[in-house]
Coordinates of C-alpha atoms and ligand atoms in Angstrom, one line a residue:
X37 CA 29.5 -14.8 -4.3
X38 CA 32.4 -16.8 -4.7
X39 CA 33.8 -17.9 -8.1
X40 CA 34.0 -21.2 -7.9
X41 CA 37.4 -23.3 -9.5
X42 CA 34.8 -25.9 -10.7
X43 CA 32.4 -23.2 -12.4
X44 CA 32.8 -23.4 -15.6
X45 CA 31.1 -25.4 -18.6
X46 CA 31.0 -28.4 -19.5
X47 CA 31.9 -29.1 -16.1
X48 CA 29.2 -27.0 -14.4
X49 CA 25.7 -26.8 -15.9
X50 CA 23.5 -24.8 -14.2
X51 CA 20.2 -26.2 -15.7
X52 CA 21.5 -29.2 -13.5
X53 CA 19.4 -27.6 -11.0
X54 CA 16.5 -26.8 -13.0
X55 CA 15.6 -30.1 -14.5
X56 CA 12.7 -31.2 -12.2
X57 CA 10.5 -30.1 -9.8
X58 CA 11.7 -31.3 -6.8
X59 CA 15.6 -29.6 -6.8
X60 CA 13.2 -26.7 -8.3
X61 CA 11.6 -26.4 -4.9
X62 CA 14.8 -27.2 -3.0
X63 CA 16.8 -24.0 -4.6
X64 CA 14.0 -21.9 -4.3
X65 CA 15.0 -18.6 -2.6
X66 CA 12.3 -16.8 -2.1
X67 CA 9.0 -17.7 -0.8
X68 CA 5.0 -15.7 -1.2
X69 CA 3.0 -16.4 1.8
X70 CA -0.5 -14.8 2.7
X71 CA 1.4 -13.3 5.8
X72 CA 3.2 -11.4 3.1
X73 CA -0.2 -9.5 1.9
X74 CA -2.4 -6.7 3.0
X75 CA -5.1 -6.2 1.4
X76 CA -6.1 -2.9 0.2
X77 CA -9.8 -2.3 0.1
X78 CA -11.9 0.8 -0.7
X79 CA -15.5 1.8 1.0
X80 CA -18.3 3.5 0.4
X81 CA -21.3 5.1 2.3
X82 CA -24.1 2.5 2.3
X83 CA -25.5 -0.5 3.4
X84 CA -25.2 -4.1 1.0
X85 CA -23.0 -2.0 -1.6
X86 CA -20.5 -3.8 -3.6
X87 CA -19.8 -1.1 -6.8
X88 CA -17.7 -2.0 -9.6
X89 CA -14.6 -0.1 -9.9
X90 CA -14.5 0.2 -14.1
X91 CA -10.2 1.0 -13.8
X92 CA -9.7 -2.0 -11.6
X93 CA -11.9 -4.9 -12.5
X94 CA -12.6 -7.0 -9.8
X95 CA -12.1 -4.4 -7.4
X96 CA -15.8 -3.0 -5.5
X97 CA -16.3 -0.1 -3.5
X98 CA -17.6 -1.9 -0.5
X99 CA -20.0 -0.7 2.7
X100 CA -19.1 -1.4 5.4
X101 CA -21.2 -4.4 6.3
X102 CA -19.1 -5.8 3.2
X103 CA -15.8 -4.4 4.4
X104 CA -16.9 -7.1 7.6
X105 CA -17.2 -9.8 5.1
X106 CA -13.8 -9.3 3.5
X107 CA -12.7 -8.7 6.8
X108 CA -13.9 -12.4 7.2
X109 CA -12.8 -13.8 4.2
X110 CA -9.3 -12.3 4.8
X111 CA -9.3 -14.3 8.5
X112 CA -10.0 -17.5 6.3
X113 CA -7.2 -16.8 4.0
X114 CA -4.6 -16.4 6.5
X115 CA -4.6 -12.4 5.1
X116 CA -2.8 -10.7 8.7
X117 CA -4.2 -7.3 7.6
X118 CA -5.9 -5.3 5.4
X119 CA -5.7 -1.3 4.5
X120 CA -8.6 1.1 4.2
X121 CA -9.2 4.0 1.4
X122 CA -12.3 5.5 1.7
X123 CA -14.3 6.9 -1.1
X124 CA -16.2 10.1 -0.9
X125 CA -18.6 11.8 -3.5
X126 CA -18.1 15.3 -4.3
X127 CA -21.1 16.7 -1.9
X128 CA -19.0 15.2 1.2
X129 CA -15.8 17.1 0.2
X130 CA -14.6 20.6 1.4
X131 CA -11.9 22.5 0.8
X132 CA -10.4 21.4 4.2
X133 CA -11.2 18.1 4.2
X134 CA -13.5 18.1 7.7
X135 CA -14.9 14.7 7.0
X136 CA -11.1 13.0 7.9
X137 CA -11.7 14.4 11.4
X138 CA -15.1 13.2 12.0
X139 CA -15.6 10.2 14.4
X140 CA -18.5 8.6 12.4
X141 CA -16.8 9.2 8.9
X142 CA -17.3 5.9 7.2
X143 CA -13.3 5.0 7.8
X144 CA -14.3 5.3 11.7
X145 CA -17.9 3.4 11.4
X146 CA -16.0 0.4 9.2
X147 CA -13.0 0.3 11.5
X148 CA -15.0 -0.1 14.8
X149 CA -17.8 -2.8 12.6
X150 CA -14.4 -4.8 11.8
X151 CA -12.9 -4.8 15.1
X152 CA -15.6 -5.6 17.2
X153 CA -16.1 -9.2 14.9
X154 CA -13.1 -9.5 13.6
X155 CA -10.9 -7.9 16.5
X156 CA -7.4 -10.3 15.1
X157 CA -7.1 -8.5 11.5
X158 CA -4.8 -5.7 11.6
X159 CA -6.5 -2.9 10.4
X160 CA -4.6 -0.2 8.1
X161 CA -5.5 3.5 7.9
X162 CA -4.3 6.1 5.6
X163 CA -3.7 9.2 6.3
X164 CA -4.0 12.2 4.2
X165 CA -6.9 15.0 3.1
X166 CA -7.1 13.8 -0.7
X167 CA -9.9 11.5 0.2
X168 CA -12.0 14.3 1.7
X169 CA -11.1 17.8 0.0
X170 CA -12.8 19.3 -2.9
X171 CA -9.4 20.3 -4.6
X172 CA -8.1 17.1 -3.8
X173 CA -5.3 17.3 -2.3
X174 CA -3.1 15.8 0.4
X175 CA -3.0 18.9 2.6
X176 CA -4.4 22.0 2.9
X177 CA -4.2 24.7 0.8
X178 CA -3.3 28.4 0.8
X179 CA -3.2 30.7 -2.1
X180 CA -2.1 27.7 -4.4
X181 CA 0.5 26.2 -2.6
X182 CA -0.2 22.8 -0.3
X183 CA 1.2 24.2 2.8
X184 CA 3.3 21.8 5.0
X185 CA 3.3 22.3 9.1
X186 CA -0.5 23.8 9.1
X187 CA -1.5 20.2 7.3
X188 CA 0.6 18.2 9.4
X189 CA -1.4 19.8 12.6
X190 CA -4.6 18.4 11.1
X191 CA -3.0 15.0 10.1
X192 CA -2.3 14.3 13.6
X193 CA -6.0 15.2 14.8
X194 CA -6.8 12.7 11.7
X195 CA -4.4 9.9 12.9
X196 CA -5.5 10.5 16.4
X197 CA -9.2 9.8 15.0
X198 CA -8.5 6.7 13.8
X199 CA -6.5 5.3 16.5
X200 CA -9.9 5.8 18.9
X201 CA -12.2 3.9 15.9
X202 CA -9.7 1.1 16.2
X203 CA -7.0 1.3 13.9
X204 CA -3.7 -0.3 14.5
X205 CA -1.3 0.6 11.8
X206 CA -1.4 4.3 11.0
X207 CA 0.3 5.0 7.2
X208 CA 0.6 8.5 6.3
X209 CA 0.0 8.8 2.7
X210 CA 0.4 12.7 2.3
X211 CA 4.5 13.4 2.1
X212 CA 4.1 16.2 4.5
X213 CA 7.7 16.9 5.9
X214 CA 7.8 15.9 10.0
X215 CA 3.9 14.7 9.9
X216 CA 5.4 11.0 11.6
X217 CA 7.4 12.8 14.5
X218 CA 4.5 14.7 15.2
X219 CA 1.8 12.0 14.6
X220 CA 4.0 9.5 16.9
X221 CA 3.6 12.1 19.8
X222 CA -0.1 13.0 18.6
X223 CA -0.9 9.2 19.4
X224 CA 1.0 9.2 22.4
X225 CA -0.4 11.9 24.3
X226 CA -3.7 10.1 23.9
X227 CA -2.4 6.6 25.3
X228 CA -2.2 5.1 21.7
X229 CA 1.6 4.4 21.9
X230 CA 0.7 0.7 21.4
X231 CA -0.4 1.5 17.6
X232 CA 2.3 1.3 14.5
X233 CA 3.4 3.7 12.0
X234 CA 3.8 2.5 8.8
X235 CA 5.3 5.5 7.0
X236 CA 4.5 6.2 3.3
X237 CA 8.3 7.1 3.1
X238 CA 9.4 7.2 -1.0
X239 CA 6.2 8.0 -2.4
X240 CA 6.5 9.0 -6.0
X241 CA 4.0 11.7 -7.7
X242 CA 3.0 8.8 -10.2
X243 CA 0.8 7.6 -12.9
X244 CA 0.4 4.5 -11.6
X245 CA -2.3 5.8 -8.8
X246 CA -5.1 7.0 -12.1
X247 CA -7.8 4.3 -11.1
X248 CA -7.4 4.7 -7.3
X249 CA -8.1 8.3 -8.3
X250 CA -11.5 7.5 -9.5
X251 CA -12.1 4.3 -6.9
X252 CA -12.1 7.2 -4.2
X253 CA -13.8 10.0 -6.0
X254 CA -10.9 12.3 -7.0
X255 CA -10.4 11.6 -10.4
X256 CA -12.3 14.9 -11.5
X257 CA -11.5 16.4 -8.4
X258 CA -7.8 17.1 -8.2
X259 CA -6.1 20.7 -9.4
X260 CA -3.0 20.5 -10.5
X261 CA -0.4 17.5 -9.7
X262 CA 1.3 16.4 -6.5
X263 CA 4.5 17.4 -7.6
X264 CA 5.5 19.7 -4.5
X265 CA 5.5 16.9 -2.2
X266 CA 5.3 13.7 -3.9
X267 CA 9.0 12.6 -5.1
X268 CA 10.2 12.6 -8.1
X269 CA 10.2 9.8 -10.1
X270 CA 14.3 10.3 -11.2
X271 CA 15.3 10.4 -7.9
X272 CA 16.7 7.2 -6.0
X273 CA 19.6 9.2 -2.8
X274 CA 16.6 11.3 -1.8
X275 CA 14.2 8.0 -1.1
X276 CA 16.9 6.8 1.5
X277 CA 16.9 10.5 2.8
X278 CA 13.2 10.3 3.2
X279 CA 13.3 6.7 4.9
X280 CA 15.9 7.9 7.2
X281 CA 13.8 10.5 8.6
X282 CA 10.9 9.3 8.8
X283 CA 12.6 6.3 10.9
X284 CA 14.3 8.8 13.1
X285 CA 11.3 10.2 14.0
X286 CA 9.5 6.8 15.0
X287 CA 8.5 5.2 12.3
X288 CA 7.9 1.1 13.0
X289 CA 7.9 0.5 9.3
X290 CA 8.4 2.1 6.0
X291 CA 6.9 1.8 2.7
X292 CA 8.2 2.4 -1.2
X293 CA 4.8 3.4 -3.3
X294 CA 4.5 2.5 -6.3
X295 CA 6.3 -0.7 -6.8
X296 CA 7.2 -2.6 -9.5
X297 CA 8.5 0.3 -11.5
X298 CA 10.9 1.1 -7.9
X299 CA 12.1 -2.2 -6.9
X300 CA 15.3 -0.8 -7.1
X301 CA 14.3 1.9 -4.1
X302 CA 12.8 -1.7 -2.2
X303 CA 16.1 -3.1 -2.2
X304 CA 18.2 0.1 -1.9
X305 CA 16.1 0.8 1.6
X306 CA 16.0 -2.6 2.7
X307 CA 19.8 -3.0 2.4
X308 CA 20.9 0.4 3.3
X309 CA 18.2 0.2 6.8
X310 CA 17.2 -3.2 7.6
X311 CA 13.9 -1.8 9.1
X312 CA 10.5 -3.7 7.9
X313 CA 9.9 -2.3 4.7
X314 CA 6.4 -2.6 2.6
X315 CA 5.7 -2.1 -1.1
X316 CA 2.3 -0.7 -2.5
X317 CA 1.4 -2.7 -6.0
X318 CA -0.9 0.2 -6.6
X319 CA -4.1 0.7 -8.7
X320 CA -2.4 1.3 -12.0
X321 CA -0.2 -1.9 -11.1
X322 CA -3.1 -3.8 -10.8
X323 CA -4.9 -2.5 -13.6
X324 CA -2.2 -3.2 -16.2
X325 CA -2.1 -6.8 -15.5
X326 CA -6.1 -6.7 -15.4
X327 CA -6.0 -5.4 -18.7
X328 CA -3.7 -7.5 -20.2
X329 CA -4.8 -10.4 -19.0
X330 CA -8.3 -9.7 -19.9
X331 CA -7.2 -9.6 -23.5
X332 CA -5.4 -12.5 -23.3
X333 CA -2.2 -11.2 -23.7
X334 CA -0.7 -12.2 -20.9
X335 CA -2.0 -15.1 -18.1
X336 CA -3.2 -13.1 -15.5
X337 CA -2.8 -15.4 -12.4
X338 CA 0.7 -16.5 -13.3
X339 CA 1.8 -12.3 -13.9
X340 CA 0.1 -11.6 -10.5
X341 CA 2.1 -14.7 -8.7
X342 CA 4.9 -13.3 -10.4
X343 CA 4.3 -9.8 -9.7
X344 CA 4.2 -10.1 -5.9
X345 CA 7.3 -12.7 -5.8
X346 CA 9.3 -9.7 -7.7
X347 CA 8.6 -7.7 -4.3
X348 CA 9.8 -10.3 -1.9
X349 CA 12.9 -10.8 -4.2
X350 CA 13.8 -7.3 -3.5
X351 CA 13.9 -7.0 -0.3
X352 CA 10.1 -6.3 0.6
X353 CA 8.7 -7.7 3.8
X354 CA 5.6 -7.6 2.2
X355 CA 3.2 -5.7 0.3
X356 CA -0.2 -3.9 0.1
X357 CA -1.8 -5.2 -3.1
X358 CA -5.7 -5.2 -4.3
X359 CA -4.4 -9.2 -5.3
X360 CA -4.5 -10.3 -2.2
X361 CA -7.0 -12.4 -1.2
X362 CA -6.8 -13.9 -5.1
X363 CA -3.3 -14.6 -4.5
X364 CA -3.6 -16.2 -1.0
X365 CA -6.8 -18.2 -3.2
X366 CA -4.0 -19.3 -5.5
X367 CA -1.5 -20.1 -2.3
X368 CA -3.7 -22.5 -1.0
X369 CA -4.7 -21.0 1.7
Ligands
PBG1131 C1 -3.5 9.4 -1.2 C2 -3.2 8.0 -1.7 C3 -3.0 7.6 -3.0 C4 -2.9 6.3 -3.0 C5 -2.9 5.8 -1.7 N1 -3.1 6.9 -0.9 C6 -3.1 8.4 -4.3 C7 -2.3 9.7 -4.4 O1 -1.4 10.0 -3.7 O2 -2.8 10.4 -5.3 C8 -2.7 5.4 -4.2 C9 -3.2 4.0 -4.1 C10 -3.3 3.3 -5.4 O3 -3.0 3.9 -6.5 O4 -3.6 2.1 -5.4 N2 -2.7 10.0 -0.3

Protein backbone atom coordinates (compact mmCIF):
# COMPACT_ATOMS: atom_id res chain seq x y z
CA UNK A 1 0.00 0.00 0.00
CA UNK A 2 1.27 3.10 -1.02
CA UNK A 3 0.78 6.41 0.86
CA UNK A 4 -0.58 8.52 -1.31
CA UNK A 5 0.73 12.61 -1.53
CA UNK A 6 -3.07 13.39 -2.07
CA UNK A 7 -4.20 11.20 1.04
CA UNK A 8 -5.01 13.21 3.47
CA UNK A 9 -8.31 15.10 4.67
CA UNK A 10 -10.09 17.38 3.54
CA UNK A 11 -8.66 16.51 0.38
CA UNK A 12 -9.33 12.78 0.53
CA UNK A 13 -12.52 11.49 2.04
CA UNK A 14 -12.79 7.99 2.06
CA UNK A 15 -16.69 7.77 2.61
CA UNK A 16 -16.41 9.22 -1.04
CA UNK A 17 -16.52 5.76 -1.89
CA UNK A 18 -19.12 4.63 0.37
CA UNK A 19 -21.95 7.01 -0.48
CA UNK A 20 -24.11 4.75 -2.73
CA UNK A 21 -24.66 1.56 -3.83
CA UNK A 22 -23.30 1.37 -7.07
CA UNK A 23 -19.32 2.56 -6.25
CA UNK A 24 -20.31 0.18 -3.15
CA UNK A 25 -20.37 -2.76 -5.49
CA UNK A 26 -17.58 -1.39 -7.64
CA UNK A 27 -14.91 -1.46 -4.62
CA UNK A 28 -16.06 -4.48 -3.32
CA UNK A 29 -13.07 -6.87 -2.77
CA UNK A 30 -14.28 -9.79 -1.90
CA UNK A 31 -17.05 -11.85 -3.24
CA UNK A 32 -19.40 -15.19 -1.44
CA UNK A 33 -20.47 -17.46 -4.10
CA UNK A 34 -22.24 -20.99 -3.57
CA UNK A 35 -18.99 -22.41 -5.29
CA UNK A 36 -17.41 -21.17 -2.09
CA UNK A 37 -19.66 -23.65 0.26
CA UNK A 38 -19.78 -27.27 1.25
CA UNK A 39 -22.22 -28.26 2.92
CA UNK A 40 -21.86 -30.22 6.00
CA UNK A 41 -24.58 -32.71 6.67
CA UNK A 42 -25.07 -35.48 9.33
CA UNK A 43 -26.97 -39.03 8.88
CA UNK A 44 -28.61 -41.35 10.57
CA UNK A 45 -29.75 -45.08 10.22
CA UNK A 46 -33.20 -45.09 8.77
CA UNK A 47 -35.46 -44.58 6.16
CA UNK A 48 -37.73 -40.88 5.80
CA UNK A 49 -35.71 -39.54 9.03
CA UNK A 50 -35.22 -36.00 9.31
CA UNK A 51 -34.32 -35.54 13.52
CA UNK A 52 -33.95 -32.29 14.99
CA UNK A 53 -30.59 -31.52 16.21
CA UNK A 54 -31.74 -29.43 19.68
CA UNK A 55 -27.73 -27.59 19.65
CA UNK A 56 -28.07 -26.67 16.02
CA UNK A 57 -31.56 -25.63 15.14
CA UNK A 58 -32.24 -26.15 11.80
CA UNK A 59 -29.85 -28.76 11.40
CA UNK A 60 -31.58 -32.77 11.05
CA UNK A 61 -29.98 -35.95 11.30
CA UNK A 62 -30.96 -37.15 7.87
CA UNK A 63 -31.33 -40.93 6.21
CA UNK A 64 -30.01 -41.43 3.66
CA UNK A 65 -33.00 -41.22 1.20
CA UNK A 66 -32.91 -37.57 2.64
CA UNK A 67 -29.18 -37.12 2.36
CA UNK A 68 -30.33 -37.78 -1.78
CA UNK A 69 -32.74 -34.94 -1.40
CA UNK A 70 -30.20 -32.48 -0.07
CA UNK A 71 -27.93 -33.98 -2.37
CA UNK A 72 -30.58 -32.51 -4.88
CA UNK A 73 -31.36 -29.48 -3.48
CA UNK A 74 -27.53 -28.64 -3.21
CA UNK A 75 -27.32 -29.43 -7.32
CA UNK A 76 -30.13 -26.67 -7.54
CA UNK A 77 -28.28 -24.27 -5.39
CA UNK A 78 -25.22 -24.30 -7.33
CA UNK A 79 -23.65 -26.06 -3.84
CA UNK A 80 -20.27 -28.05 -5.62
CA UNK A 81 -20.07 -30.39 -2.65
CA UNK A 82 -21.19 -31.40 0.38
CA UNK A 83 -19.36 -33.29 3.56
CA UNK A 84 -20.67 -36.28 5.45
CA UNK A 85 -20.64 -36.97 9.44
CA UNK A 86 -22.31 -39.86 10.37
CA UNK A 87 -24.19 -40.38 13.55
CA UNK A 88 -24.11 -43.63 15.48
CA UNK A 89 -26.12 -44.60 18.73
CA UNK A 90 -24.19 -46.07 21.50
CA UNK A 91 -25.20 -49.94 20.61
CA UNK A 92 -23.23 -49.53 17.11
CA UNK A 93 -20.07 -48.28 18.84
CA UNK A 94 -16.99 -50.41 20.06
CA UNK A 95 -14.01 -49.76 21.49
CA UNK A 96 -12.24 -49.97 18.04
CA UNK A 97 -14.54 -48.38 16.02
CA UNK A 98 -15.34 -51.55 13.47
CA UNK A 99 -18.33 -49.85 12.00
CA UNK A 100 -15.76 -47.06 10.04
CA UNK A 101 -14.47 -50.26 8.17
CA UNK A 102 -17.60 -51.70 7.22
CA UNK A 103 -18.76 -51.48 3.46
CA UNK A 104 -22.56 -51.02 4.24
CA UNK A 105 -21.96 -48.55 7.21
CA UNK A 106 -24.48 -45.89 6.62
CA UNK A 107 -21.43 -43.35 5.32
CA UNK A 108 -20.95 -46.16 2.51
CA UNK A 109 -24.88 -46.85 1.80
CA UNK A 110 -25.49 -42.74 1.56
CA UNK A 111 -22.37 -42.21 -0.49
CA UNK A 112 -23.11 -44.86 -3.23
CA UNK A 113 -27.47 -43.61 -2.96
CA UNK A 114 -25.83 -40.00 -3.75
CA UNK A 115 -23.57 -40.89 -6.44
CA UNK A 116 -25.57 -43.08 -8.39
CA UNK A 117 -28.44 -39.85 -8.81
CA UNK A 118 -26.56 -37.26 -8.17
CA UNK A 119 -23.02 -38.54 -9.65
CA UNK A 120 -21.79 -34.32 -10.21
CA UNK A 121 -21.82 -33.31 -6.26
CA UNK A 122 -18.52 -33.78 -4.74
CA UNK A 123 -18.97 -35.90 -2.02
CA UNK A 124 -16.78 -35.29 1.33
CA UNK A 125 -15.84 -37.99 3.85
CA UNK A 126 -14.30 -37.67 7.18
CA UNK A 127 -12.07 -39.62 8.49
CA UNK A 128 -11.53 -40.57 12.02
CA UNK A 129 -12.92 -43.39 14.74
CA UNK A 130 -14.85 -40.78 16.98
CA UNK A 131 -17.94 -41.36 15.10
CA UNK A 132 -17.86 -45.15 15.78
CA UNK A 133 -15.95 -45.95 19.22
CA UNK A 134 -17.48 -46.25 22.45
CA UNK A 135 -14.80 -44.00 24.24
CA UNK A 136 -15.07 -41.74 21.58
CA UNK A 137 -12.12 -41.05 20.30
CA UNK A 138 -10.29 -40.29 17.11
CA UNK A 139 -7.93 -43.31 17.38
CA UNK A 140 -7.50 -46.24 19.02
CA UNK A 141 -6.69 -46.67 22.43
CA UNK A 142 -4.13 -48.47 24.56
CA UNK A 143 -3.91 -48.26 28.27
CA UNK A 144 -5.22 -44.59 28.12
CA UNK A 145 -3.17 -43.11 25.67
CA UNK A 146 -4.65 -42.62 21.80
CA UNK A 147 -1.86 -44.33 20.17
CA UNK A 148 -0.63 -42.76 16.76
CA UNK A 149 0.89 -45.26 13.96
CA UNK A 150 -1.46 -48.37 15.00
CA UNK A 151 -4.67 -45.78 14.30
CA UNK A 152 -3.20 -44.40 11.30
CA UNK A 153 -3.09 -48.27 9.89
CA UNK A 154 -6.80 -48.47 10.43
CA UNK A 155 -7.52 -44.88 9.06
CA UNK A 156 -6.18 -45.85 5.79
CA UNK A 157 -8.38 -49.22 5.64
CA UNK A 158 -11.21 -46.46 6.57
CA UNK A 159 -10.23 -44.01 3.76
CA UNK A 160 -9.76 -46.91 1.43
CA UNK A 161 -13.50 -47.83 2.35
CA UNK A 162 -14.89 -44.85 1.39
CA UNK A 163 -13.02 -44.21 -1.78
CA UNK A 164 -14.85 -47.76 -3.15
CA UNK A 165 -18.60 -46.34 -1.77
CA UNK A 166 -17.75 -43.29 -3.96
CA UNK A 167 -16.20 -40.71 -2.12
CA UNK A 168 -14.08 -38.08 -3.75
CA UNK A 169 -12.59 -35.86 -1.21
CA UNK A 170 -11.07 -37.78 1.69
CA UNK A 171 -10.57 -35.16 4.98
CA UNK A 172 -8.93 -36.76 7.84
CA UNK A 173 -10.38 -35.34 10.79
CA UNK A 174 -8.31 -37.37 13.48
CA UNK A 175 -4.71 -35.35 13.92
CA UNK A 176 -2.88 -38.54 13.69
CA UNK A 177 0.89 -37.69 12.80
CA UNK A 178 1.71 -39.19 8.99
CA UNK A 179 -2.09 -40.57 8.59
CA UNK A 180 -2.11 -38.35 4.92
CA UNK A 181 1.27 -39.87 3.58
CA UNK A 182 0.06 -43.06 4.34
CA UNK A 183 -3.62 -42.62 3.28
CA UNK A 184 -2.31 -41.03 -0.08
CA UNK A 185 -0.46 -44.39 -0.80
CA UNK A 186 -3.38 -46.47 0.94
CA UNK A 187 -5.72 -44.96 -1.98
CA UNK A 188 -3.18 -45.44 -4.45
CA UNK A 189 -2.39 -48.98 -4.16
CA UNK A 190 -6.14 -49.55 -4.82
CA UNK A 191 -6.25 -47.40 -8.14
CA UNK A 192 -8.05 -44.41 -6.25
CA UNK A 193 -5.20 -41.85 -7.05
CA UNK A 194 -7.91 -39.83 -8.86
CA UNK A 195 -9.58 -39.00 -5.32
CA UNK A 196 -8.44 -35.69 -3.20
CA UNK A 197 -7.16 -35.24 0.18
CA UNK A 198 -8.41 -32.50 1.96
CA UNK A 199 -6.30 -32.55 5.10
CA UNK A 200 -7.82 -31.49 8.51
CA UNK A 201 -4.27 -29.74 8.94
CA UNK A 202 -4.62 -26.99 12.23
CA UNK A 203 -7.31 -28.57 13.96
CA UNK A 204 -7.75 -27.17 17.39
CA UNK A 205 -8.96 -29.34 20.57
CA UNK A 206 -12.02 -26.78 20.79
CA UNK A 207 -15.19 -25.89 22.36
CA UNK A 208 -16.66 -24.86 19.44
CA UNK A 209 -17.35 -28.73 18.26
CA UNK A 210 -20.06 -29.32 21.73
CA UNK A 211 -23.26 -29.71 19.45
CA UNK A 212 -21.60 -31.77 16.59
CA UNK A 213 -20.74 -33.82 19.71
CA UNK A 214 -24.28 -34.71 20.36
CA UNK A 215 -25.47 -34.46 16.36
CA UNK A 216 -23.24 -37.61 16.05
CA UNK A 217 -23.84 -39.44 19.25
CA UNK A 218 -20.60 -38.63 21.32
CA UNK A 219 -21.59 -36.11 23.50
CA UNK A 220 -21.87 -38.71 26.52
CA UNK A 221 -19.61 -40.76 24.96
CA UNK A 222 -16.15 -39.25 25.01
CA UNK A 223 -13.45 -39.85 28.02
CA UNK A 224 -11.37 -37.35 28.63
CA UNK A 225 -10.44 -34.46 25.93
CA UNK A 226 -8.49 -34.45 22.67
CA UNK A 227 -5.76 -32.66 23.92
CA UNK A 228 -2.87 -35.18 22.88
CA UNK A 229 -3.51 -34.63 19.35
CA UNK A 230 -5.72 -31.86 18.73
CA UNK A 231 -3.63 -28.45 18.76
CA UNK A 232 -3.64 -26.16 21.11
CA UNK A 233 -5.67 -23.29 20.91
CA UNK A 234 -2.36 -20.68 21.78
CA UNK A 235 -0.46 -21.97 19.23
CA UNK A 236 -0.24 -20.19 15.67
CA UNK A 237 4.06 -21.46 14.18
CA UNK A 238 2.99 -24.98 14.96
CA UNK A 239 -0.36 -24.68 12.47
CA UNK A 240 2.08 -23.74 9.57
CA UNK A 241 4.28 -26.75 10.74
CA UNK A 242 1.29 -29.00 10.55
CA UNK A 243 0.12 -27.61 7.01
CA UNK A 244 3.62 -28.06 5.80
CA UNK A 245 3.53 -31.58 6.39
CA UNK A 246 0.63 -32.64 5.66
CA UNK A 247 1.30 -30.92 2.10
CA UNK A 248 4.53 -32.70 1.81
CA UNK A 249 3.06 -35.75 2.18
CA UNK A 250 0.26 -35.19 -0.65
CA UNK A 251 -2.19 -33.33 0.58
CA UNK A 252 -4.43 -31.49 -2.43
CA UNK A 253 -5.86 -29.13 0.10
CA UNK A 254 -5.71 -28.08 3.64
CA UNK A 255 -8.15 -27.07 6.12
CA UNK A 256 -8.03 -24.65 9.47
CA UNK A 257 -10.98 -26.04 11.91
CA UNK A 258 -12.57 -24.11 13.80
CA UNK A 259 -12.89 -20.77 12.11
CA UNK A 260 -13.87 -17.71 13.00
CA UNK A 261 -12.01 -17.68 16.25
CA UNK A 262 -8.52 -18.71 13.78
CA UNK A 263 -8.92 -16.47 10.91
CA UNK A 264 -5.65 -15.36 11.72
CA UNK A 265 -4.24 -19.23 11.08
CA UNK A 266 -6.58 -18.86 7.48
CA UNK A 267 -4.52 -16.09 6.40
CA UNK A 268 -1.21 -17.11 8.00
CA UNK A 269 -1.51 -20.56 5.85
CA UNK A 270 -2.83 -19.09 2.85
CA UNK A 271 -0.04 -16.50 2.61
CA UNK A 272 2.75 -18.45 3.95
CA UNK A 273 1.54 -21.75 1.29
CA UNK A 274 -0.63 -20.55 -1.41
CA UNK A 275 -2.16 -24.22 -1.53
CA UNK A 276 -6.25 -24.35 -1.53
CA UNK A 277 -7.11 -23.85 1.84
CA UNK A 278 -10.70 -24.49 3.57
CA UNK A 279 -12.21 -23.26 6.77
CA UNK A 280 -14.72 -25.36 9.02
CA UNK A 281 -17.55 -22.73 10.54
CA UNK A 282 -18.20 -25.56 12.93
CA UNK A 283 -21.23 -26.62 15.12
CA UNK A 284 -20.62 -24.26 17.99
CA UNK A 285 -20.07 -21.55 15.15
CA UNK A 286 -23.29 -22.08 13.93
CA UNK A 287 -25.00 -22.44 17.06
CA UNK A 288 -23.97 -19.18 18.47
CA UNK A 289 -25.38 -17.20 15.67
CA UNK A 290 -28.59 -19.55 15.93
CA UNK A 291 -28.90 -18.62 19.31
CA UNK A 292 -28.49 -15.15 19.06
CA UNK A 293 -30.48 -14.61 16.42
CA UNK A 294 -33.24 -16.61 17.80
CA UNK A 295 -33.44 -14.16 20.65
CA UNK A 296 -33.29 -11.38 18.53
CA UNK A 297 -30.22 -10.18 19.53
CA UNK A 298 -28.59 -10.17 16.51
CA UNK A 299 -30.20 -10.58 12.64
CA UNK A 300 -29.34 -13.85 11.91
CA UNK A 301 -29.18 -13.84 8.04
CA UNK A 302 -27.09 -10.69 7.86
CA UNK A 303 -24.37 -12.40 10.82
CA UNK A 304 -24.41 -15.59 8.74
CA UNK A 305 -23.65 -13.47 5.24
CA UNK A 306 -21.22 -11.82 7.24
CA UNK A 307 -19.82 -14.74 8.91
CA UNK A 308 -18.90 -16.61 5.74
CA UNK A 309 -17.59 -13.27 3.90
CA UNK A 310 -15.06 -12.97 7.13
CA UNK A 311 -13.60 -16.47 5.71
CA UNK A 312 -13.12 -15.40 2.18
CA UNK A 313 -11.54 -12.13 3.46
CA UNK A 314 -8.88 -14.08 4.99
CA UNK A 315 -7.62 -15.92 2.69
CA UNK A 316 -10.15 -19.04 2.59
CA UNK A 317 -10.97 -20.72 -0.72
CA UNK A 318 -13.91 -21.68 0.85
CA UNK A 319 -15.54 -23.25 3.65
CA UNK A 320 -17.56 -26.24 5.10
CA UNK A 321 -20.52 -24.56 6.93
CA UNK A 322 -24.03 -26.23 8.06
CA UNK A 323 -25.23 -22.44 6.40
CA UNK A 324 -24.84 -23.42 3.23
CA UNK A 325 -27.62 -24.07 1.33
CA UNK A 326 -29.38 -20.98 3.41
CA UNK A 327 -26.72 -18.87 2.32
CA UNK A 328 -26.61 -19.87 -1.42
CA UNK A 329 -30.87 -19.31 -0.74
CA UNK A 330 -29.82 -15.85 0.27
CA UNK A 331 -27.21 -15.59 -2.83
CA UNK A 332 -29.73 -16.05 -5.26
CA UNK A 333 -29.03 -18.98 -6.39
C1 LIG B 1 -14.16 -35.65 14.53
C2 LIG B 1 -14.73 -34.39 14.01
C3 LIG B 1 -15.20 -33.35 14.81
C4 LIG B 1 -15.76 -32.41 13.95
C5 LIG B 1 -15.59 -32.89 12.65
N1 LIG B 1 -14.95 -34.12 12.70
C6 LIG B 1 -15.26 -33.19 16.28
C7 LIG B 1 -14.12 -33.48 17.13
O1 LIG B 1 -12.96 -33.47 16.70
O2 LIG B 1 -14.35 -33.73 18.30
C8 LIG B 1 -16.41 -31.14 14.39
C9 LIG B 1 -17.43 -30.58 13.49
C10 LIG B 1 -18.26 -29.51 14.10
O3 LIG B 1 -18.15 -29.15 15.29
O4 LIG B 1 -19.10 -28.99 13.36
N2 LIG B 1 -12.97 -36.11 14.15
Amino acid sequence: MKNHPLSRFPAMRMRRLRRTDWSRRLIRETVLSPDDLIWALILKDGDGVREPVEAMPGVCRLSPDEALKAAQEAKALGLPALALFPHTDAEGRTPEGDAALDPDNLMCRTARAIKDAVPEIGLMADVALDPYTDHGHDGLVREGEIVNDETVDVLVRQSVNQARAGFDIIAPSDMMDGRVGAIRAGLDAEGFDHVQIMAYAAKYASAFYGPYREAIGAAGVLKGDKRTYQMDPSNAEEALREVALDLAEGADSVMVKPGMAYLDIVRRVKDAFGAPTFAFQVSGEYAMIKAAAANGWIDGERAMMESLLAFKRAGADGVITYFAPDAARRLGA
